[in-house]
XYZ file of C-alpha atoms in Angstrom:
678
model
C -32.089 -25.484 9.796
C -30.425 -24.283 6.401
C -28.946 -20.603 5.690
C -30.646 -18.304 2.975
C -27.738 -19.734 0.804
C -28.897 -23.171 1.119
C -26.145 -24.368 3.589
C -27.007 -25.968 6.935
C -26.378 -23.639 9.408
C -24.569 -24.968 12.675
C -27.243 -24.325 15.476
C -25.793 -26.374 18.123
C -22.295 -24.743 17.720
C -23.872 -21.192 17.906
C -26.581 -22.444 20.577
C -23.743 -23.602 22.819
C -21.245 -20.958 21.756
C -22.862 -17.631 21.951
C -24.574 -17.670 25.611
C -21.554 -19.231 27.002
C -19.234 -16.433 25.496
C -21.464 -13.646 26.582
C -21.954 -15.189 30.025
C -18.254 -15.392 30.592
C -17.840 -11.744 29.161
C -20.215 -10.410 31.661
C -18.814 -12.054 34.446
C -15.397 -10.770 33.880
C -16.852 -7.290 32.819
C -18.585 -6.827 36.118
C -15.553 -7.930 38.193
C -13.500 -5.160 36.334
C -16.209 -2.525 36.698
C -16.489 -3.365 40.859
C -12.719 -2.985 41.145
C -12.884 0.287 38.771
C -15.492 1.991 40.986
C -13.260 1.050 44.040
C -10.203 2.688 42.895
C -9.908 6.933 44.072
C -11.609 9.153 41.427
C -9.495 12.175 42.296
C -9.170 15.170 39.485
C -6.863 14.621 36.437
C -5.779 17.211 33.985
C -6.785 16.568 30.503
C -4.842 18.681 27.876
C -6.246 19.239 24.413
C -4.233 19.833 21.133
C -4.965 23.595 21.620
C -3.341 23.648 24.899
C -6.884 23.901 26.841
C -6.834 22.135 29.946
C -10.230 20.207 30.854
C -10.865 18.670 34.378
C -11.719 15.124 34.596
C -12.044 12.163 37.236
C -9.559 9.322 37.563
C -10.981 5.826 36.144
C -14.150 7.615 35.848
C -14.080 10.280 33.255
C -13.910 9.054 29.591
C -12.806 10.931 26.459
C -16.625 10.900 25.483
C -17.169 12.928 28.572
C -14.706 15.359 27.586
C -15.824 15.609 23.926
C -19.317 16.663 25.570
C -17.987 19.271 27.398
C -16.358 20.779 24.351
C -19.524 20.395 21.874
C -22.401 18.341 21.283
C -21.610 18.112 17.640
C -18.105 16.653 18.336
C -19.474 14.093 20.744
C -21.570 12.750 18.176
C -19.298 12.379 15.618
C -16.117 11.671 17.293
C -15.158 8.081 16.808
C -11.988 7.536 18.588
C -9.275 9.393 20.745
C -5.936 9.275 21.609
C -4.304 9.484 25.257
C -0.835 10.180 25.404
C -0.189 9.031 21.937
C -2.310 5.677 22.382
C -5.486 5.154 20.382
C -8.184 4.792 23.019
C -12.012 3.760 23.026
C -14.141 6.744 23.512
C -15.983 5.262 26.425
C -12.903 3.818 28.085
C -12.075 5.725 31.606
C -8.964 7.891 31.558
C -6.358 6.586 34.134
C -4.172 9.619 34.847
C -3.207 13.223 33.522
C -2.761 13.112 29.899
C -3.164 14.780 26.478
C -6.188 14.050 24.575
C -6.964 14.060 20.720
C -10.333 13.363 19.115
C -10.802 11.848 15.866
C -13.973 11.911 13.474
C -14.338 9.829 10.004
C -12.254 12.541 8.297
C -8.946 11.228 9.893
C -7.038 8.605 9.002
C -7.521 7.326 12.768
C -10.922 7.729 12.638
C -11.440 6.187 9.096
C -9.432 3.017 10.331
C -11.157 2.563 13.364
C -14.741 2.728 11.563
C -13.522 0.181 9.231
C -12.176 -2.178 11.868
C -15.519 -1.880 13.821
C -17.355 -2.554 10.693
C -15.369 -5.722 10.354
C -16.837 -6.745 13.663
C -20.351 -5.880 12.493
C -19.451 -8.091 9.371
C -18.084 -10.724 11.603
C -21.350 -11.007 13.809
C -23.363 -11.237 10.793
C -21.178 -13.876 9.098
C -21.166 -15.926 12.391
C -25.193 -15.389 13.028
C -26.168 -16.306 9.298
C -23.891 -19.426 8.831
C -22.428 -20.406 12.404
C -18.956 -20.286 10.880
C -15.634 -20.165 12.899
C -14.218 -16.308 12.870
C -10.505 -16.025 12.418
C -9.335 -12.373 11.592
C -11.485 -9.146 10.692
C -9.111 -6.060 10.121
C -9.276 -2.638 8.030
C -7.338 -3.376 4.684
C -3.825 -2.052 4.440
C -5.184 0.002 1.583
C -6.750 1.914 3.768
C -10.465 1.300 2.183
C -12.616 -1.005 3.642
C -12.368 -4.444 5.710
C -12.652 -7.811 5.485
C -13.383 -10.827 7.827
C -11.541 -14.429 7.212
C -13.851 -17.314 8.561
C -14.130 -21.186 8.386
C -17.104 -22.707 6.780
C -16.571 -26.247 6.063
C -17.313 -26.881 2.676
C -19.278 -23.711 1.868
C -18.163 -21.396 -0.730
C -19.297 -18.043 -0.444
C -19.999 -15.833 -3.484
C -22.107 -12.610 -4.353
C -25.436 -14.491 -4.019
C -24.864 -14.278 -0.328
C -24.322 -10.579 0.128
C -27.859 -9.441 0.646
C -28.321 -11.933 3.426
C -24.709 -11.159 4.942
C -25.987 -7.271 4.444
C -29.419 -7.605 6.232
C -27.724 -9.215 9.073
C -25.372 -6.269 9.593
C -27.993 -3.647 8.992
C -29.892 -5.002 12.059
C -26.685 -4.976 14.196
C -26.220 -1.346 13.053
C -30.234 -0.092 13.924
C -29.608 -1.927 17.536
C -27.077 0.420 18.249
C -25.054 -2.447 19.923
C -22.320 -0.785 22.408
C -18.668 -1.651 21.693
C -17.607 -3.262 25.258
C -13.998 -3.928 26.210
C -12.523 -6.140 28.900
C -9.124 -7.538 29.528
C -8.896 -10.829 30.222
C -5.826 -13.139 31.267
C -4.580 -15.810 28.888
C -6.538 -18.874 30.541
C -9.814 -16.334 30.452
C -9.243 -15.775 26.670
C -8.424 -19.779 26.052
C -11.887 -20.343 28.033
C -14.060 -17.796 26.315
C -12.972 -19.205 22.833
C -11.977 -22.963 23.517
C -14.487 -23.718 20.967
C -12.539 -21.843 18.057
C -9.405 -23.637 17.240
C -8.344 -20.448 15.284
C -8.620 -18.017 18.273
C -6.659 -20.499 20.573
C -3.950 -20.444 18.099
C -3.772 -16.762 17.941
C -3.987 -16.540 21.723
C -0.850 -19.115 22.576
C 1.049 -17.377 19.808
C 0.767 -14.125 21.894
C 3.785 -12.748 24.054
C 3.279 -13.706 27.546
C 3.525 -10.065 28.674
C 0.781 -9.008 26.245
C -2.315 -7.675 27.590
C -5.288 -9.642 25.963
C -8.317 -7.688 25.563
C -11.799 -8.926 24.354
C -14.611 -6.948 22.607
C -18.452 -7.294 22.458
C -20.945 -5.871 20.303
C -24.465 -7.616 20.607
C -24.206 -11.503 20.113
C -20.608 -11.274 19.132
C -17.749 -11.586 21.293
C -14.300 -11.310 19.714
C -10.542 -11.531 20.674
C -9.400 -8.081 19.554
C -6.959 -5.571 20.324
C -9.067 -2.706 19.604
C -9.897 0.138 19.995
C -13.441 0.402 18.400
C -16.173 3.221 17.794
C -18.768 3.580 20.457
C -21.547 1.952 18.994
C -22.735 -0.007 15.703
C -25.489 2.739 15.003
C -22.387 5.201 13.624
C -22.117 2.825 10.491
C -25.017 4.055 8.220
C -24.129 2.748 5.160
C -22.641 -0.860 4.755
C -21.949 -3.052 1.400
C -20.397 -6.542 0.864
C -17.918 -5.826 -1.990
C -16.273 -9.577 -2.844
C -15.876 -12.870 -1.444
C -12.870 -14.861 -2.066
C -10.879 -18.182 -0.742
C -7.883 -17.649 1.761
C -5.711 -19.756 3.709
C -5.349 -19.658 7.333
C -2.180 -17.598 8.170
C -1.434 -17.256 4.369
C -0.130 -20.710 4.501
C -1.384 -22.862 1.435
C -1.034 -25.974 3.689
C -3.339 -24.885 6.313
C -7.170 -24.545 6.346
C -9.031 -23.064 3.475
C -11.017 -20.308 4.584
C -13.693 -17.831 2.993
C -12.931 -14.207 2.958
C -15.769 -11.496 2.815
C -14.813 -7.884 1.732
C -16.891 -4.826 2.875
C -17.049 -1.219 2.616
C -18.963 1.197 5.304
C -19.310 5.155 5.714
C -21.269 7.013 7.993
C -23.846 8.251 5.100
C -25.085 6.625 2.027
C -24.135 9.474 0.229
C -20.234 8.455 0.579
C -21.030 4.671 0.046
C -22.941 5.614 -3.240
C -19.907 7.655 -4.449
C -17.455 4.841 -3.514
C -19.598 2.164 -5.371
C -19.791 4.525 -8.401
C -15.973 5.109 -8.417
C -15.298 1.325 -8.030
C -17.597 0.596 -11.059
C -15.430 3.205 -13.078
C -12.313 1.645 -11.865
C -13.330 -1.899 -13.190
C -13.473 -0.356 -16.491
C -9.799 0.583 -16.714
C -8.553 -2.202 -14.733
C -4.639 -2.960 -15.983
C -5.340 -6.514 -16.991
C -8.317 -5.539 -19.332
C -6.728 -2.508 -20.646
C -3.156 -4.323 -21.055
C -4.861 -7.255 -22.894
C -6.623 -4.599 -25.235
C -3.415 -2.474 -25.981
C -1.394 -5.431 -26.200
C 1.387 -4.457 -23.247
C 1.611 -7.513 -21.321
C 0.215 -10.843 -20.508
C 0.662 -13.794 -18.020
C 1.085 -17.603 -19.028
C 0.133 -20.359 -16.564
C 3.750 -21.884 -17.012
C 5.254 -19.084 -15.097
C 2.519 -17.710 -12.779
C 3.319 -14.281 -11.113
C 5.864 -13.350 -13.725
C 4.797 -11.230 -16.505
C 5.557 -11.307 -20.343
C 5.952 -7.674 -21.582
C 5.368 -7.474 -25.449
C 7.190 -4.971 -27.270
C 4.702 -2.038 -26.867
C 4.579 -2.866 -22.935
C 8.557 -2.886 -23.048
C 8.365 0.488 -24.538
C 6.492 1.762 -21.520
C 8.596 -0.097 -19.051
C 12.006 0.963 -20.394
C 10.515 4.481 -20.529
C 9.775 4.599 -16.916
C 13.319 3.192 -16.010
C 14.795 5.695 -18.519
C 13.048 8.374 -16.629
C 14.477 7.434 -13.244
C 17.854 6.749 -14.694
C 17.950 10.270 -16.366
C 17.457 11.723 -12.841
C 20.111 9.846 -11.219
C 22.656 11.229 -13.453
C 21.590 15.047 -11.986
C 21.037 13.617 -8.527
C 24.216 12.040 -7.706
C 23.438 8.226 -7.777
C 25.382 5.424 -9.379
C 24.297 2.373 -10.685
C 25.198 -0.897 -9.959
C 24.389 -4.445 -10.983
C 24.398 -7.240 -8.522
C 24.022 -10.959 -8.675
C 20.597 -12.590 -8.604
C 21.425 -15.692 -6.447
C 23.377 -15.806 -3.030
C 24.496 -18.688 -0.712
C 21.973 -18.348 2.122
C 24.740 -17.454 4.667
C 24.152 -13.913 3.015
C 20.713 -14.235 4.118
C 21.437 -15.374 7.638
C 23.698 -12.313 8.182
C 21.155 -10.053 6.892
C 18.251 -11.668 8.843
C 16.085 -12.584 5.900
C 16.946 -16.610 6.413
C 15.319 -16.019 9.932
C 12.032 -13.519 8.856
C 11.721 -13.991 5.282
C 12.767 -17.831 4.319
C 9.261 -18.764 3.243
C 8.748 -15.885 0.870
C 12.041 -16.786 -1.133
C 12.653 -19.180 -3.956
C 15.635 -21.681 -2.743
C 17.858 -23.789 -4.566
C 20.451 -26.565 -3.973
C 23.593 -26.200 -5.619
C 26.564 -28.601 -4.735
C 24.956 -29.405 -1.573
C 24.583 -25.840 -0.501
C 21.606 -23.793 -0.206
C 21.088 -20.666 -2.261
C 18.044 -18.015 -2.473
C 17.276 -15.894 -5.505
C 17.013 -12.299 -3.962
C 13.860 -10.929 -2.826
C 15.585 -7.641 -2.363
C 18.413 -5.553 -3.077
C 20.135 -4.486 0.293
C 22.079 -7.162 1.352
C 24.231 -7.374 -2.013
C 24.611 -3.490 -1.371
C 26.247 -3.910 1.855
C 28.652 -6.507 0.206
C 29.452 -3.705 -1.831
C 29.885 -1.188 0.689
C 32.025 -3.634 2.464
C 34.280 -4.134 -0.606
C 37.120 -1.979 0.356
C 37.881 0.327 2.880
C 35.910 3.423 3.193
C 36.540 6.973 4.116
C 34.077 9.618 5.322
C 35.015 11.871 2.352
C 33.294 9.222 0.190
C 30.060 9.698 1.962
C 27.207 9.851 0.832
C 27.489 6.621 -1.473
C 24.176 6.488 -3.384
C 23.833 2.818 -4.981
C 20.903 2.266 -7.531
C 19.657 -1.487 -8.772
C 17.177 -2.313 -11.278
C 18.003 -5.712 -10.566
C 15.488 -8.673 -11.287
C 13.910 -9.639 -7.561
C 12.165 -12.921 -6.829
C 9.216 -13.145 -4.113
C 7.600 -16.657 -3.452
C 4.025 -15.343 -3.159
C 1.104 -17.465 -2.680
C -0.702 -18.339 -5.878
C -4.076 -17.148 -4.385
C -2.713 -13.790 -3.481
C -1.256 -12.960 -6.965
C -3.088 -9.965 -8.411
C -2.092 -8.676 -11.840
C 1.023 -6.545 -11.972
C 0.332 -5.283 -8.539
C 1.122 -8.665 -6.925
C 3.857 -10.612 -8.666
C 6.522 -13.138 -7.954
C 8.997 -11.491 -10.309
C 9.615 -7.816 -10.657
C 12.338 -5.109 -10.640
C 11.924 -1.766 -8.983
C 14.238 1.500 -8.769
C 15.784 0.311 -5.750
C 18.636 2.394 -4.206
C 20.390 2.456 -1.043
C 22.155 5.489 0.255
C 25.094 5.021 2.756
C 25.781 8.094 4.769
C 27.226 9.908 8.019
C 24.383 10.710 10.655
C 25.043 14.260 10.203
C 24.193 13.860 6.619
C 20.591 12.126 7.079
C 18.517 15.435 6.818
C 20.032 16.588 3.651
C 19.867 12.897 1.950
C 16.256 12.616 2.966
C 15.315 15.973 1.913
C 16.802 15.231 -1.385
C 14.801 11.929 -1.756
C 11.700 13.919 -0.747
C 12.594 16.322 -3.625
C 12.935 13.555 -6.163
C 9.543 11.716 -5.111
C 7.930 15.403 -5.524
C 9.491 15.984 -8.877
C 8.405 12.172 -10.222
C 4.811 12.405 -8.805
C 3.960 15.707 -10.130
C 4.926 14.574 -13.743
C 2.677 11.497 -13.567
C -0.447 13.871 -11.954
C -0.200 12.341 -8.278
C -1.081 13.928 -5.214
C 0.371 12.378 -2.067
C 0.477 12.318 1.600
C 3.507 11.950 4.204
C 3.572 10.606 7.379
C 6.588 10.195 9.806
C 6.581 6.815 11.408
C 8.736 6.867 14.650
C 10.189 4.038 17.147
C 7.790 1.166 17.684
C 7.878 -0.758 21.193
C 10.286 -3.199 20.165
C 13.300 -1.654 18.189
C 17.252 -2.162 17.791
C 19.719 0.238 18.496
C 20.036 3.126 21.069
C 16.984 5.632 22.082
C 19.802 8.356 21.465
C 20.437 7.361 17.754
C 16.598 6.909 17.246
C 15.933 10.366 18.607
C 18.828 11.941 16.353
C 17.206 10.152 13.296
C 13.540 10.985 13.962
C 14.771 14.801 14.714
C 16.774 14.988 11.466
C 13.644 13.359 9.560
C 11.322 16.037 11.553
C 13.687 18.997 10.393
C 13.745 17.668 6.798
C 10.184 17.151 6.208
C 9.817 20.864 7.725
C 12.029 22.150 5.401
C 10.417 20.523 2.427
C 7.307 22.471 3.149
C 4.604 20.061 2.539
C 2.101 19.108 5.313
C 2.878 16.041 7.220
C 1.208 13.891 10.071
C 3.157 11.830 12.439
C 2.418 8.183 13.133
C 3.828 7.439 16.504
C 5.285 4.093 17.196
C 4.798 2.879 13.594
C 8.577 2.671 12.634
C 10.075 -0.463 11.574
C 12.172 -2.347 14.623
C 15.379 -1.303 12.542
C 14.690 2.042 12.119
C 12.262 5.281 11.437
C 10.543 5.874 8.246
C 8.525 8.271 6.108
C 5.335 6.633 4.565
C 4.260 8.200 1.210
C 0.880 7.390 -0.071
C -0.021 8.303 -3.290
C -3.888 9.220 -4.834
C -4.588 8.707 -8.228
C -7.133 10.272 -10.439
C -9.830 7.756 -9.344
C -9.051 8.696 -5.813
C -7.179 5.454 -4.997
C -4.597 5.435 -2.236
C -1.367 3.452 -3.033
C 1.962 2.844 -1.322
C 4.782 3.428 -3.981
C 7.740 5.289 -2.852
C 9.907 4.139 0.292
C 12.026 6.167 2.475
C 13.411 4.296 5.438
C 16.338 4.770 7.997
C 18.107 1.586 8.979
C 20.465 0.793 11.727
C 20.413 -2.429 11.643
C 21.960 -3.909 8.384
C 25.132 -1.678 8.633
C 25.382 -3.243 12.072
C 24.725 -6.765 10.965
C 27.312 -6.645 8.411
C 29.824 -4.522 10.385
C 29.784 -1.820 7.650
C 32.174 0.856 8.464
C 34.186 4.046 7.294
C 37.368 5.873 8.403
C 36.296 8.736 10.354
C 37.635 12.486 10.367
C 39.843 11.338 13.332
C 41.359 8.640 11.266
C 42.205 6.739 14.467
C 38.369 6.121 14.557
C 35.891 3.684 12.571
C 32.338 4.606 12.266
C 29.041 2.811 11.289
C 27.187 4.397 8.336
C 23.493 4.934 8.195
C 21.363 3.214 5.488
C 18.789 4.705 3.953
C 16.139 2.304 1.886
C 14.724 4.532 -0.998
C 12.347 3.820 -4.116
C 10.462 6.226 -6.037
C 8.452 4.015 -8.506
C 8.792 1.173 -6.089
C 8.039 -1.905 -8.372
C 8.195 -1.011 -12.086
C 5.402 -3.712 -12.667
C 3.132 -2.166 -9.914
C 3.842 1.310 -11.058
C 2.830 0.377 -14.492
C -0.453 -0.964 -13.360
C -1.047 2.020 -11.278
C -0.346 4.380 -14.309
C -2.342 2.468 -16.936
C -5.497 2.884 -14.830
C -4.659 6.343 -13.505
C -4.380 7.629 -17.276
C -7.498 5.318 -17.996
C -5.367 3.688 -21.012
C -4.535 7.404 -22.622
C -0.725 7.232 -22.062
C 0.851 11.054 -22.025
C 2.812 11.664 -25.284
C 6.198 11.032 -23.472
C 5.502 7.553 -21.932
C 3.158 6.814 -25.052
C 3.991 3.225 -26.717
C 1.848 4.571 -29.928
C 3.018 8.108 -30.305
C 1.975 8.661 -33.894
C 0.345 6.664 -36.898
C 0.401 8.275 -40.182
C -2.962 7.632 -42.519
C -2.664 7.992 -46.225
C -6.010 8.952 -47.693
C -5.774 6.573 -50.686
C -3.150 4.395 -52.392
C -1.418 7.399 -53.943
C 0.075 8.775 -50.609
C 1.198 5.408 -49.387
C 4.745 6.236 -50.355
C 4.893 9.936 -48.655
C 2.841 8.241 -45.611
C 5.825 5.737 -45.231
C 8.249 8.586 -45.756
C 6.650 10.584 -42.810
C 6.543 7.666 -40.556
C 10.368 7.137 -41.060
C 11.282 10.710 -40.217
C 9.381 10.535 -37.075
C 10.889 7.197 -36.385
C 14.438 8.619 -37.193
C 13.792 11.430 -34.796
C 13.522 9.072 -31.751
C 9.413 8.683 -31.796
C 7.188 5.636 -32.073
C 5.319 5.681 -35.264
C 3.377 3.494 -37.363
C 1.501 4.107 -40.634
C -1.919 2.578 -41.806
C -1.438 1.192 -45.222
C -4.577 -0.420 -45.526
C -7.230 0.100 -48.228
C -9.727 1.026 -45.519
C -11.409 4.240 -46.035
C -9.868 7.465 -43.932
C -12.664 7.666 -41.610
C -12.183 4.290 -40.492
C -8.332 4.293 -40.234
C -8.720 7.370 -38.020
C -11.355 5.691 -35.833
C -9.459 2.628 -35.258
C -6.289 4.888 -34.318
C -8.274 6.762 -31.959
C -9.493 3.538 -30.289
C -5.597 2.336 -30.229
C -5.181 5.414 -28.196
C -2.478 6.882 -30.711
C -1.610 10.348 -29.126
C -1.325 12.001 -32.549
C -3.044 10.958 -35.975
C -1.258 12.231 -39.264
C -3.756 12.390 -42.153
C -1.793 12.692 -45.685
C -3.110 12.989 -49.066
C -1.870 14.304 -52.280
C -1.696 18.066 -51.297
C 0.335 17.212 -48.081
C 2.466 15.206 -50.292
C 3.245 17.710 -52.581
C 3.708 20.619 -49.875
C 5.749 18.398 -47.414
C 3.080 18.802 -44.659
C 0.699 16.517 -42.873
C -3.055 16.967 -41.471
C -2.307 16.688 -37.486
C -5.307 15.335 -35.305
C -4.759 15.246 -31.568
C -6.416 12.378 -29.716
C -9.850 12.937 -28.444
C -10.033 16.266 -30.069
C -11.783 16.815 -33.405
C -10.034 20.188 -34.821
C -7.095 19.431 -36.814
C -4.345 21.563 -37.848
C -1.811 21.505 -41.142
C 2.096 21.376 -40.244
C 5.385 20.821 -41.586
C 7.080 17.716 -40.396
C 10.097 19.806 -39.272
C 7.316 21.770 -37.120
C 5.623 18.666 -35.941
C 8.920 16.907 -34.882
C 9.610 20.271 -32.939
C 6.224 20.025 -31.320
C 6.915 16.485 -30.168
C 10.503 17.344 -28.874
C 8.761 20.271 -26.857
C 6.248 18.154 -25.461
C 8.638 15.742 -24.500
C 11.250 18.117 -22.635
C 8.083 19.284 -20.692
C 8.219 16.138 -18.826
C 11.681 15.873 -18.037
């Protein structure tokens, strides 16, 4: 039988696999239910965030039961719960006394779970429609939707397939399929997914002590750690966004997969609003605007490494200059470090073991070298360069050095995913008792910069994960210092339990732009590992002792290339005056005013601003219109009268009115406008 897209569906595969998986799932589920029923159902205390205590039954009561006791509305809107800090399915029985939180779609936890469950609905649709082998289906890292990777053999998906995919997804939603969970042994998991080599590979790579879970919704039985929403009927609005190719496990030497991206919401209104914003965003794609404004381009002879044209370089330098001006005021010292290091450095730092595939490697005189993908190991060498005293700390090293990362060609995306970039990278080496003040200083820096850019942002504290390096006591002290810094900073923040890096806790900063999209730009990360690996030390106040510094990784812009792209789309191509590559253009009314127009342009240029003159023979209306399209901030019209009085007629971009000013007043106005952003 052919699929709606004209591709033969493997009915034999589906006919054999789906019933087998469901049968195995139900058999294990039945055993586990019998076991739960046999356990004692004694009373437990369930404590809610406001301190209220509800009574439940061990191995019987679920978060959904507790939600029903609180209110009917909450029970019908709660998507996921958190039990003692661990995300928990709403229908999963509680096991002991616990602290319980409930989340709706309006929370990050609720949204992420909603989109993860929607990925399973998408997976069900793809498997049923095309008989493909499902691989992985998460919610996206940008926190906006989900995707599912699958193997289809020779079939390539495109948006012509979306109607059929959405129709099958709609059917799953209407059926209100429950998300059911079982725990399985490795052997049981291998038996369930024996027909899918991709799932088998995932199972074989799981740690031996890892609890393996399998979820079912309707005909879909999927390997998944969960958790999930109660059932598919919550997903009232569902749409496919795009299809693209991907490699299994991101490895270009492995199988070629098809990736389908989707978005979903609890109601159609929000979906329509999202799709409208998406269309709006397409008009302001940085790649389109960058070409139109002649800012940058990429060439096939250097994929992933962008050429910045003169006007683009003006913006790039302004962004770096803005950060550098703040370095002087905030006690940072700029340094320059090599682009290439012997691999021994990367072995010490741990990157050789964990990041090698993302590095560009070279053989020089029978030794292996790597282009640096980050600056931190080089800064450790700088700290190590001589004996350090506690009196010197904190040391704040800032570095705009070029970085190279060997991203897969299929992952390269405009300026947002590149192979060569610079970032406003800095590393602070400090004592443990200085962590709070240093973190507070970085938060102030982020706030200052993002207010100027017109961004709003959210803060999350990510704490010690299950696998971590160092002593619990050190982690506790660091997390307490971060908590104190966040509280003093005064902006609302959330805790992200167990989501810190293995080498230290961090503060995640999520930025929202004018199109209400979220980005991760700034970094604020504590690191206990690198100082230990490089054996960094400073002499303590008690001079007989040596102590290990704490390292703070921080960036405000992050990648300058990526921030450039975000700002270009955020401003919709209309750069603010201080950042603009085209600040003013002088338009003479006739040939008689050309000499005066050149004089005005030169005066503005000498004062330190970017100015041009349109000395073509076009009519003035045409010159003004062309200047508006080119996004000049100020359009200065000059005729004989202005030439005689030493003035200019000033038009501001997108404003119809104009005013007459002396050149001195205009330059003072420019100075005032620039100063407002510094």
